[in-house]
CSV table of C-alpha atoms in Angstrom, one decimal:
chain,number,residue,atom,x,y,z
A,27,UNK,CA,-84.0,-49.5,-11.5
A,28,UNK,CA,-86.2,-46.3,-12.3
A,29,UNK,CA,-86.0,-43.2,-10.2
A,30,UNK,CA,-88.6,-40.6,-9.7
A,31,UNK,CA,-87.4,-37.1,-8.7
A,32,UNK,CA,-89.7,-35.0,-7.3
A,33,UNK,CA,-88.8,-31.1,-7.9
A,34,UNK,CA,-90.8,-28.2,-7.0
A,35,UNK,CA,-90.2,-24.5,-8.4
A,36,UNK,CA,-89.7,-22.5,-5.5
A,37,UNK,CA,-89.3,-18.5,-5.2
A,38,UNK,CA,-85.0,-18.5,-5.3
A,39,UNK,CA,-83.1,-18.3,-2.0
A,40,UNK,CA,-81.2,-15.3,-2.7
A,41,UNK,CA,-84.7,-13.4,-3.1
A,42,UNK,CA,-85.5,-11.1,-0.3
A,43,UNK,CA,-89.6,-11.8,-0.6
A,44,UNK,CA,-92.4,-9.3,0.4
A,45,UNK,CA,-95.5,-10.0,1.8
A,46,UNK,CA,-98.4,-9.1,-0.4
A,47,UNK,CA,-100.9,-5.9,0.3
A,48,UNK,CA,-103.6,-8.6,1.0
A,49,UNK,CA,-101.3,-10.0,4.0
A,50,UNK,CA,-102.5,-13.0,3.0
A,51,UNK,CA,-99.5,-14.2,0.7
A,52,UNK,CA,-95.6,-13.9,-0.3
A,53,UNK,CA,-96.1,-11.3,-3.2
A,54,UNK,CA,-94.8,-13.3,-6.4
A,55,UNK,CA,-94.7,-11.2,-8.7
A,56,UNK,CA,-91.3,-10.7,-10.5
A,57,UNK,CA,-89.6,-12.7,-8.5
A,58,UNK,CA,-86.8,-15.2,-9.6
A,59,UNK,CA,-87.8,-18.6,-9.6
A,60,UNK,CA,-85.7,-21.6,-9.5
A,61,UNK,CA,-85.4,-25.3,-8.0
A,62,UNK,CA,-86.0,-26.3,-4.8
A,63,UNK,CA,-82.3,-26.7,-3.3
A,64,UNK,CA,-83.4,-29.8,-2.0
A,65,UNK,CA,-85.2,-31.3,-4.8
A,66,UNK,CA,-81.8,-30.2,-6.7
A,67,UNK,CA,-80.0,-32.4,-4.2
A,68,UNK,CA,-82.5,-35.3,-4.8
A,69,UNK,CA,-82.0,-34.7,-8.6
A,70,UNK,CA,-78.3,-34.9,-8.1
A,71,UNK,CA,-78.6,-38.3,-5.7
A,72,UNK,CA,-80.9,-39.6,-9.0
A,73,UNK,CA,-78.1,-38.6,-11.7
A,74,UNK,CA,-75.3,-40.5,-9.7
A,75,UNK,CA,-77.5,-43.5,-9.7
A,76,UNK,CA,-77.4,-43.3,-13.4
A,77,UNK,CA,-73.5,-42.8,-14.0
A,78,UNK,CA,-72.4,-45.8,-11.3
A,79,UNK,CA,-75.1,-47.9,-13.6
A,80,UNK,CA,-77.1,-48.6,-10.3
A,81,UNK,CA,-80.0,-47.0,-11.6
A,82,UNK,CA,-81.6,-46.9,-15.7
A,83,UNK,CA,-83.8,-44.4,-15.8
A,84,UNK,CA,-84.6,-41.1,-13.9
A,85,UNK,CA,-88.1,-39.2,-14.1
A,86,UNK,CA,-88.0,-35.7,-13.1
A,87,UNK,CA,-91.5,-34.5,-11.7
A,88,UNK,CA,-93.3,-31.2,-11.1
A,89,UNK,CA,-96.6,-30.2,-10.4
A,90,UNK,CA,-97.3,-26.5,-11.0
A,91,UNK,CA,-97.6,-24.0,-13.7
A,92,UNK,CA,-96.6,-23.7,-17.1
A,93,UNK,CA,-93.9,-22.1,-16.3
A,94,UNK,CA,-93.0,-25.4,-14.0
A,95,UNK,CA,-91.3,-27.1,-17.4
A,96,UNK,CA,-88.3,-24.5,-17.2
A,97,UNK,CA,-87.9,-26.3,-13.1
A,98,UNK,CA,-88.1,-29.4,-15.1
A,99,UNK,CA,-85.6,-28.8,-18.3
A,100,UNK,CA,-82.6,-27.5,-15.4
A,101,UNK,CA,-83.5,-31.0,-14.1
A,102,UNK,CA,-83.0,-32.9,-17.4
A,103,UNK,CA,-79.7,-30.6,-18.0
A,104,UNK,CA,-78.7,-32.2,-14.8
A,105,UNK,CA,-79.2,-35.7,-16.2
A,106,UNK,CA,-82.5,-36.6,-16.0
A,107,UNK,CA,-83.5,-38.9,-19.0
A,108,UNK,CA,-87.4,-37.2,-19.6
A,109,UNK,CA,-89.8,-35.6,-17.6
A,110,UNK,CA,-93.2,-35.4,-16.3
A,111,UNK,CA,-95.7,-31.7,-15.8
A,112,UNK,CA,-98.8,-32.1,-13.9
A,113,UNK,CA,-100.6,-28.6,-14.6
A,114,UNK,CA,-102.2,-27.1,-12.0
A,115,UNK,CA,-103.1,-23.3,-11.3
A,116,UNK,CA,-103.3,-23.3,-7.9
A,117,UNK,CA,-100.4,-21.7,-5.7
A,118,UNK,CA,-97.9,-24.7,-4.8
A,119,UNK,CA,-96.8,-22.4,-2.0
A,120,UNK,CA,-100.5,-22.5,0.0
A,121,UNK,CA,-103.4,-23.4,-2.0
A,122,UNK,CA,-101.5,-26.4,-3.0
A,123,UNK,CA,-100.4,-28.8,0.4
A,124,UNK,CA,-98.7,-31.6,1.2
A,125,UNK,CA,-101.1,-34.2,0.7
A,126,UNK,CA,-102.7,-32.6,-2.6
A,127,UNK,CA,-99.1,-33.6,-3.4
A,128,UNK,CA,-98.6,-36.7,-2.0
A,129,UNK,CA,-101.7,-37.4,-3.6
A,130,UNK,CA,-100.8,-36.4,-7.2
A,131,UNK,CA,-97.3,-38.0,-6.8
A,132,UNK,CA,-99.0,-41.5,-5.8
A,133,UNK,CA,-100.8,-41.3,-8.6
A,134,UNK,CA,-98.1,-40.9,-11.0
A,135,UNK,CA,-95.9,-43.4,-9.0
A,136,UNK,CA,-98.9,-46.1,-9.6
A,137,UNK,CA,-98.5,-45.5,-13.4
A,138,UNK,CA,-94.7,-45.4,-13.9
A,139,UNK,CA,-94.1,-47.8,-10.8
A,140,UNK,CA,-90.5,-46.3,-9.5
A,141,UNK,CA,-88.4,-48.6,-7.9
A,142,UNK,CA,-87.2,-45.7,-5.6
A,143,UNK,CA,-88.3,-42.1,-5.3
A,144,UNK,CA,-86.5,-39.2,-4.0
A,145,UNK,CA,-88.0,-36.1,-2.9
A,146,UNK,CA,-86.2,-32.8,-1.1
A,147,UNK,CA,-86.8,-33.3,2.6
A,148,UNK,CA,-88.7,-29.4,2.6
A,149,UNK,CA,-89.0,-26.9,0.1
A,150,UNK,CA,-88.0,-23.4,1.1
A,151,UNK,CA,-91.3,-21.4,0.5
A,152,UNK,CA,-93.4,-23.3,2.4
A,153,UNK,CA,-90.9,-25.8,4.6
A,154,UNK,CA,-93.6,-28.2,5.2
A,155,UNK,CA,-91.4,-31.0,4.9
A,156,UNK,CA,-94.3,-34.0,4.9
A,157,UNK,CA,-94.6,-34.6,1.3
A,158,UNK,CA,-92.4,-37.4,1.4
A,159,UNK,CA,-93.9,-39.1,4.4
A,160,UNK,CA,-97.2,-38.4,3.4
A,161,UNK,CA,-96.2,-40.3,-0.4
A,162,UNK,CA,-94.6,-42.8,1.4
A,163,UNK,CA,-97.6,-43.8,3.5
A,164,UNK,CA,-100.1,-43.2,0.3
A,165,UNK,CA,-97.7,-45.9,-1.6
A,166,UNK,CA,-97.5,-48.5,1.8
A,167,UNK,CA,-93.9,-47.9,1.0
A,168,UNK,CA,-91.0,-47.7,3.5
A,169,UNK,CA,-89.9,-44.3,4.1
A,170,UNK,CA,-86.4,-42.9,4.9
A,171,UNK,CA,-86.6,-39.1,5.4
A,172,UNK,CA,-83.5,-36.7,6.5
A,173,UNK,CA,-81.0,-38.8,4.3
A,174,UNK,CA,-77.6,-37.4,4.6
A,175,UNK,CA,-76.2,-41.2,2.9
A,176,UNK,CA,-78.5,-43.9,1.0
A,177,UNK,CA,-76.5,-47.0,0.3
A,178,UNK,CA,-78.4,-49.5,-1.8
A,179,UNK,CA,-76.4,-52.5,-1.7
A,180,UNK,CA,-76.7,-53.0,2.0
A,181,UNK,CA,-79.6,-51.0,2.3
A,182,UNK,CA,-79.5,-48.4,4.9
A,183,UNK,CA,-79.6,-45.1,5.5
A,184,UNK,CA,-78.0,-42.7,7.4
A,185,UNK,CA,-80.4,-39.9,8.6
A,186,UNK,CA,-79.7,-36.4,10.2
A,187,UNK,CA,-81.6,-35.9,13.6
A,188,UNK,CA,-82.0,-33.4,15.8
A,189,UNK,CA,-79.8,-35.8,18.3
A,190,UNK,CA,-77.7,-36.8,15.9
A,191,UNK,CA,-76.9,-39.5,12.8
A,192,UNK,CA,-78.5,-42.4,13.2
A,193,UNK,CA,-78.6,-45.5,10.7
A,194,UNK,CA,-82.0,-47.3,9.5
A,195,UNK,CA,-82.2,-50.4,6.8
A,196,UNK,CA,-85.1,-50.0,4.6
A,197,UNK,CA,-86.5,-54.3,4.1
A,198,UNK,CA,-86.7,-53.4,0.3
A,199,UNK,CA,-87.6,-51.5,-2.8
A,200,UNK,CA,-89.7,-49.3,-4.0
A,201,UNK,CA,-89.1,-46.9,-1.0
A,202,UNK,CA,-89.1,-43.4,-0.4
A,203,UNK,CA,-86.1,-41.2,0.6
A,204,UNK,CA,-86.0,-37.6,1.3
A,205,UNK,CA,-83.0,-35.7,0.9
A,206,UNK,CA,-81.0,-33.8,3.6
A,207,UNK,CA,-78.4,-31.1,3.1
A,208,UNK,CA,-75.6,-33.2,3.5
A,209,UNK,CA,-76.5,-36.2,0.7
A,210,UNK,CA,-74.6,-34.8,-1.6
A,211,UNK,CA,-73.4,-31.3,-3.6
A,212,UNK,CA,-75.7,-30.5,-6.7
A,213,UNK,CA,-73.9,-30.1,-10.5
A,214,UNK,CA,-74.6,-27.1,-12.0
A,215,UNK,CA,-76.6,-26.9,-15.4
A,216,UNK,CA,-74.3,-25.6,-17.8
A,217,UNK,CA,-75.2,-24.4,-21.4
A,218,UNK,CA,-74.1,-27.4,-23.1
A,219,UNK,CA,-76.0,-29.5,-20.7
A,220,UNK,CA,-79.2,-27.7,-20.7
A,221,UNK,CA,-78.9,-27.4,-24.7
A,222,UNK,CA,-78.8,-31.6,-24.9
A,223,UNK,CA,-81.8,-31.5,-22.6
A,224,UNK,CA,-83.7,-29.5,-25.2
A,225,UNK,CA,-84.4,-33.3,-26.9
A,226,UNK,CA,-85.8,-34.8,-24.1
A,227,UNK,CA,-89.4,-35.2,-23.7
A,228,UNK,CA,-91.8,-33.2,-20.9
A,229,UNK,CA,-95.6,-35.2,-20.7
A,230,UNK,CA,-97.9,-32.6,-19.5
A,231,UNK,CA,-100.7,-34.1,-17.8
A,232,UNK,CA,-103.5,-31.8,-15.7
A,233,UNK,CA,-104.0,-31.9,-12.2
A,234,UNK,CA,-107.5,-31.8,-12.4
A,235,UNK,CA,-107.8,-35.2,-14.7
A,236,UNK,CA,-105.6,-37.5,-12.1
A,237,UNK,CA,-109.0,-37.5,-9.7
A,238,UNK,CA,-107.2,-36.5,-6.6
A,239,UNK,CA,-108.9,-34.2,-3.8
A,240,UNK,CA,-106.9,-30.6,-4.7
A,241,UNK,CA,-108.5,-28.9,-1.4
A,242,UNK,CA,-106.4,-27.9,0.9
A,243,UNK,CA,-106.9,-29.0,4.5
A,244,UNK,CA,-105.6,-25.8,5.8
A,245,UNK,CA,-106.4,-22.0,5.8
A,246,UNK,CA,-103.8,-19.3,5.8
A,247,UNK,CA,-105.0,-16.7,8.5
A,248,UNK,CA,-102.4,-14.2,7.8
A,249,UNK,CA,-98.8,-13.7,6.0
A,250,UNK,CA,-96.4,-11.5,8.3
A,251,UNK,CA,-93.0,-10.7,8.0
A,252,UNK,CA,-90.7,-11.4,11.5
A,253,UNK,CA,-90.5,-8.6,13.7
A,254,UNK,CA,-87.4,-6.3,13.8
A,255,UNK,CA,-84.9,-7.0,16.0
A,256,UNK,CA,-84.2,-4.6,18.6
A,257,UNK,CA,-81.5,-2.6,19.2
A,258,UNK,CA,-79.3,-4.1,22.6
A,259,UNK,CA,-79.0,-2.3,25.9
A,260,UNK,CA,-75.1,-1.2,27.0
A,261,UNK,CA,-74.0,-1.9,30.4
A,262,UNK,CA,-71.7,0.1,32.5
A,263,UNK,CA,-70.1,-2.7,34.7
A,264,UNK,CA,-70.2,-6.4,35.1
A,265,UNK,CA,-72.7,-6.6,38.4
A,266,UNK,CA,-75.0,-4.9,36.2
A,267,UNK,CA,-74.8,-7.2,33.9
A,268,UNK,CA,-74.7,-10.1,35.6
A,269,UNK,CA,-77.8,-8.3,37.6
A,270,UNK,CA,-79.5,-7.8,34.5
A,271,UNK,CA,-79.1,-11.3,33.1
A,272,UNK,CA,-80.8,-13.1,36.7
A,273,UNK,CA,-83.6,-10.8,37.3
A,274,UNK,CA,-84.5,-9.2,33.6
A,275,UNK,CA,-83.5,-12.4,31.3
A,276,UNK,CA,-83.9,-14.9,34.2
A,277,UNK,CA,-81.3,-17.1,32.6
A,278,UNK,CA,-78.6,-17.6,35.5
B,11,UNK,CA,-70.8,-6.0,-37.4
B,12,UNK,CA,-67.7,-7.5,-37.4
B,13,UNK,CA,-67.7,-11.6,-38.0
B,14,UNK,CA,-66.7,-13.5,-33.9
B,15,UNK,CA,-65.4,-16.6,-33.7
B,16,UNK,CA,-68.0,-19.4,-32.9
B,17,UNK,CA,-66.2,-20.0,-29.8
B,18,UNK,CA,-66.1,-16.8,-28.6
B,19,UNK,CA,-69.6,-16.7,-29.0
B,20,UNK,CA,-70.8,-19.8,-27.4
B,21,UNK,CA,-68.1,-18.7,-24.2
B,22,UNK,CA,-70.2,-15.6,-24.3
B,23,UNK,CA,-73.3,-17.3,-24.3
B,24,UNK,CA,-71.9,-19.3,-21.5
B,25,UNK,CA,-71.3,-16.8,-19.0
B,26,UNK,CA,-75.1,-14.8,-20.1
B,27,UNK,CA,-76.4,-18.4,-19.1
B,28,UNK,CA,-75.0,-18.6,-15.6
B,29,UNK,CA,-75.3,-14.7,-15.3
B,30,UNK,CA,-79.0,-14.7,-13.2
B,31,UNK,CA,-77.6,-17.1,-10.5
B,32,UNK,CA,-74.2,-15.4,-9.8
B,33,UNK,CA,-74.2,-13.4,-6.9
B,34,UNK,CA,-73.6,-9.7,-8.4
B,35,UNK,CA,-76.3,-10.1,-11.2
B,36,UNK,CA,-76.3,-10.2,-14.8
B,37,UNK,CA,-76.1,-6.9,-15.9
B,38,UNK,CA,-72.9,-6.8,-14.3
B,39,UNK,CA,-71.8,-10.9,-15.8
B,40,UNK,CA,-72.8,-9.0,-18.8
B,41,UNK,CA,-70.8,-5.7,-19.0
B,42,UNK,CA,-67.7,-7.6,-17.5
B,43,UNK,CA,-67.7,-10.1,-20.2
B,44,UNK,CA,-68.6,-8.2,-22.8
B,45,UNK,CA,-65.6,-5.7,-21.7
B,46,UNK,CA,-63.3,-8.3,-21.7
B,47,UNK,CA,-64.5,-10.4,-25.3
B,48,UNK,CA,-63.8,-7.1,-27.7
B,49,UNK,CA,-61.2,-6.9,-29.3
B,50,UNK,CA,-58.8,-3.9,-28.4
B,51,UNK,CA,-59.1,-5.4,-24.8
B,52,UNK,CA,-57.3,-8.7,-25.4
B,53,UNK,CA,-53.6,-8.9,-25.6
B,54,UNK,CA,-52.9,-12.7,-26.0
B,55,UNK,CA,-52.8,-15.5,-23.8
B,56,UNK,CA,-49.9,-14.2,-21.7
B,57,UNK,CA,-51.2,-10.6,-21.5
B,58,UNK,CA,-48.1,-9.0,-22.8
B,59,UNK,CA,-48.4,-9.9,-26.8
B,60,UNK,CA,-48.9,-7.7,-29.7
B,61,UNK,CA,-53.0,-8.0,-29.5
B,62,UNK,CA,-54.6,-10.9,-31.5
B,63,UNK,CA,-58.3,-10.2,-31.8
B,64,UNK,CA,-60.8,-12.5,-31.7
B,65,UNK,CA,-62.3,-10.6,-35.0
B,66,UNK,CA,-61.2,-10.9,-37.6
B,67,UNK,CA,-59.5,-7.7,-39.3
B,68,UNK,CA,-59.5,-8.7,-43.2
B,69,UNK,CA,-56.9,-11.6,-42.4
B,70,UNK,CA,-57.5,-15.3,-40.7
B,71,UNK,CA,-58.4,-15.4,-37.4
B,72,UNK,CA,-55.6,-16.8,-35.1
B,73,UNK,CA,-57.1,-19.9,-34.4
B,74,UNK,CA,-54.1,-21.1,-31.5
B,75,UNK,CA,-54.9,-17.9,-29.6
B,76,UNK,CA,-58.5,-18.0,-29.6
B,77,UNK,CA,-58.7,-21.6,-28.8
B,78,UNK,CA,-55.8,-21.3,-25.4
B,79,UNK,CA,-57.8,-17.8,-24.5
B,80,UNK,CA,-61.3,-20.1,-25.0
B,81,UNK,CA,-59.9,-22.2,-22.5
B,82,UNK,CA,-58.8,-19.6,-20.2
B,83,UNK,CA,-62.3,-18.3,-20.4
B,84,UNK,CA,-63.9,-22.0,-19.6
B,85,UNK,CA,-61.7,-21.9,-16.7
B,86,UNK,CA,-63.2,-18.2,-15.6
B,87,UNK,CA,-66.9,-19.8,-16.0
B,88,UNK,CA,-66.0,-22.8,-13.9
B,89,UNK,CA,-64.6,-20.2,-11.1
B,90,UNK,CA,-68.2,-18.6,-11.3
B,91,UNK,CA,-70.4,-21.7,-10.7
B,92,UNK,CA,-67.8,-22.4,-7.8
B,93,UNK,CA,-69.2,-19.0,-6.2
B,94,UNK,CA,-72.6,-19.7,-7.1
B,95,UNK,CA,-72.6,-23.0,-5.7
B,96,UNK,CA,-70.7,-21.8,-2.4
B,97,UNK,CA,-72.9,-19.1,-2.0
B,98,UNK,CA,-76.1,-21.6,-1.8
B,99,UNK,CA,-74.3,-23.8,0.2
B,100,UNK,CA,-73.1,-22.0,3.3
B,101,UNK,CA,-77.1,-20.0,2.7
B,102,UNK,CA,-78.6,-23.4,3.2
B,103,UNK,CA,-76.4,-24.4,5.6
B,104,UNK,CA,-76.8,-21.9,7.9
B,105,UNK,CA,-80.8,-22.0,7.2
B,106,UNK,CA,-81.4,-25.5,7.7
B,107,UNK,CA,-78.0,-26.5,8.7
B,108,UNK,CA,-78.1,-26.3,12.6
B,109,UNK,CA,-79.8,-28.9,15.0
């Protein structure tokens, strides 16, 4: 069975971002990038395939900058046998959406023809969380999105829901699952690892030459951080705060 | 510059690789573990030995020391990634975690 990873390099967690003087995007410049935490997760779903011999071979894939390979090579130290870069200039944070994606991926799935793929279920810059659906539906394939537990033999999933866990069979493969939080913990690259992963092999292809509509379908009005949270109001006895909470909250 | 043991070495080159993703930043990975690979520092595995060296000081290096102190110092990495990995895990869980 081949899997396809989908990662995406993401500004880090632990960054604090700014918006830029434009107000019109996260300012990048400096800033650490790293994995997607999800896609990390996905990657780590991909690599256990490979060591319980369910799966043969996993493809890591990123479509960004240059600088997207380094994404790709912490993914290959994680076990990923090789990888594929589709180049592309354009900010994967907003110029860049979901279906421009979708698109792009569907293209590279109808080349290496995946018997699964397994994307984050968001990335954490611009938490649109369709990308998988959106594949999914390009490819006619089943989807399972939210997976917190993917068990191939008797092929269902367990996803996370606002209401709860609830458990959905997928007919058959290829399919599409998106990983949750909860699938599983991600190994960390270490320098041995990512030193092996120096021999694998990255195919650079351009974004441009796949013949997939880049545009974006929407327009980003304005960047603004959250406002401030106010400082709280001290009460002198319980009627007043009870009195406070029916007539100024109105939540009793 | 005095001759390091390859070990030594790649343990350093270890922690500098896992330096950006801990928590208090590489520049302080760096001056911690720096600190602690030179040689006056070290005083054998059980910390109350005449000191060892990982350098060698005109003689052979003392290859049983440097290999139990190597370990010891795996052990320290393997400590870090824990953090690291905590860290991200109880951000992401309390970002995306709730429903």
């Amino acid at each position: 069975m081949r899997v396809l990873v989908g990662v995406k390099r993401v500004v880090d967690y632990a960054v604090k971002v700014r918006v830029a003087a434009d107000k019109k995007a996260v300012d990048l410049s400096n800033v650490k990038m790293s994995m997607n935490p999800f896609c990390e997760i996905a990657v780590e779903e991909a690599v256990r395939l490979k060591e319980s011999k369910a799966a043969t071979e996993v493809v890591a894939v990123s479509v960004g900058p240059k600088q997207a390979q380094e994404t790709i090579r912490t993914a290959l130290a994680m076990g990923a046998d090789r990888g594929i870069h589709v180049q592309t200039d354009l900010r994967t944070d907003q110029e860049l959406d979901s279906k421009a994606v979708a698109s792009i991926l569907s293209k590279i799935c109808a080349d290496e023809s995946p018997d699964c793929v397994i994307l984050g279920k968001q990335s954490i810059d611009g938490d649109f969380g369709c990308t998988g659906s959106m594949l999914a539906s390009l490819m006619s394939v089943p989807q399972c999105t939210f997976a917190a537990n993917i068990d191939f033999e008797k092929k269902t999933v367990e996803r996370e829901t606002d209401a709860g866990t609830e458990v959905v069979a997928f007919p058959s493969l290829p399919a599409v699952f998106t990983a949750d939080l909860r699938l599983n913990e991600p190994r960390y690259a270490t320098l041995p690892n990512i030193m092996k992963a120096k021999k694998k092999k990255i195919a650079t292809l351009s974004a441009s030459d796949l013949g997939v509509d880049l545009s974006s379908g929407n327009e980003v009005l304005e960047v603004f951080e959250p406002p401030d949270r106010e400082a709280g109001v001290f009460v002198e006895t319980v009627d007043e705060l009870v009195g406070k909470l029916k007539d100024e909250a109105g939540v009793i | 510059m005095p001759p390091i043991h390859p070990l030594v070495r790649d343990l350093y080159k270890r922690a500098i690789t896992l330096g950006p993703d801990y928590p208090l930043g590489l520049p302080y990975v760096r001056k911690v573990w720096k600190g602690a690979l030179t040689n006056d520092r070290f005083k054998g595995f059980h910390g109350d030995e005449d000191p060892v060296g990982f350098v060698r000081e005109g003689g052979e290096w003392n290859e049983k020391a440097i290999r139990l102190a190597v370990a010891r110092g795996r052990y320290f990495l393997r400590e870090m990634v824990g953090v690291i990995k905590l860290k991200k895990y109880r951000e992401m869980k309390k970002r995306y975690g709730q429903e």
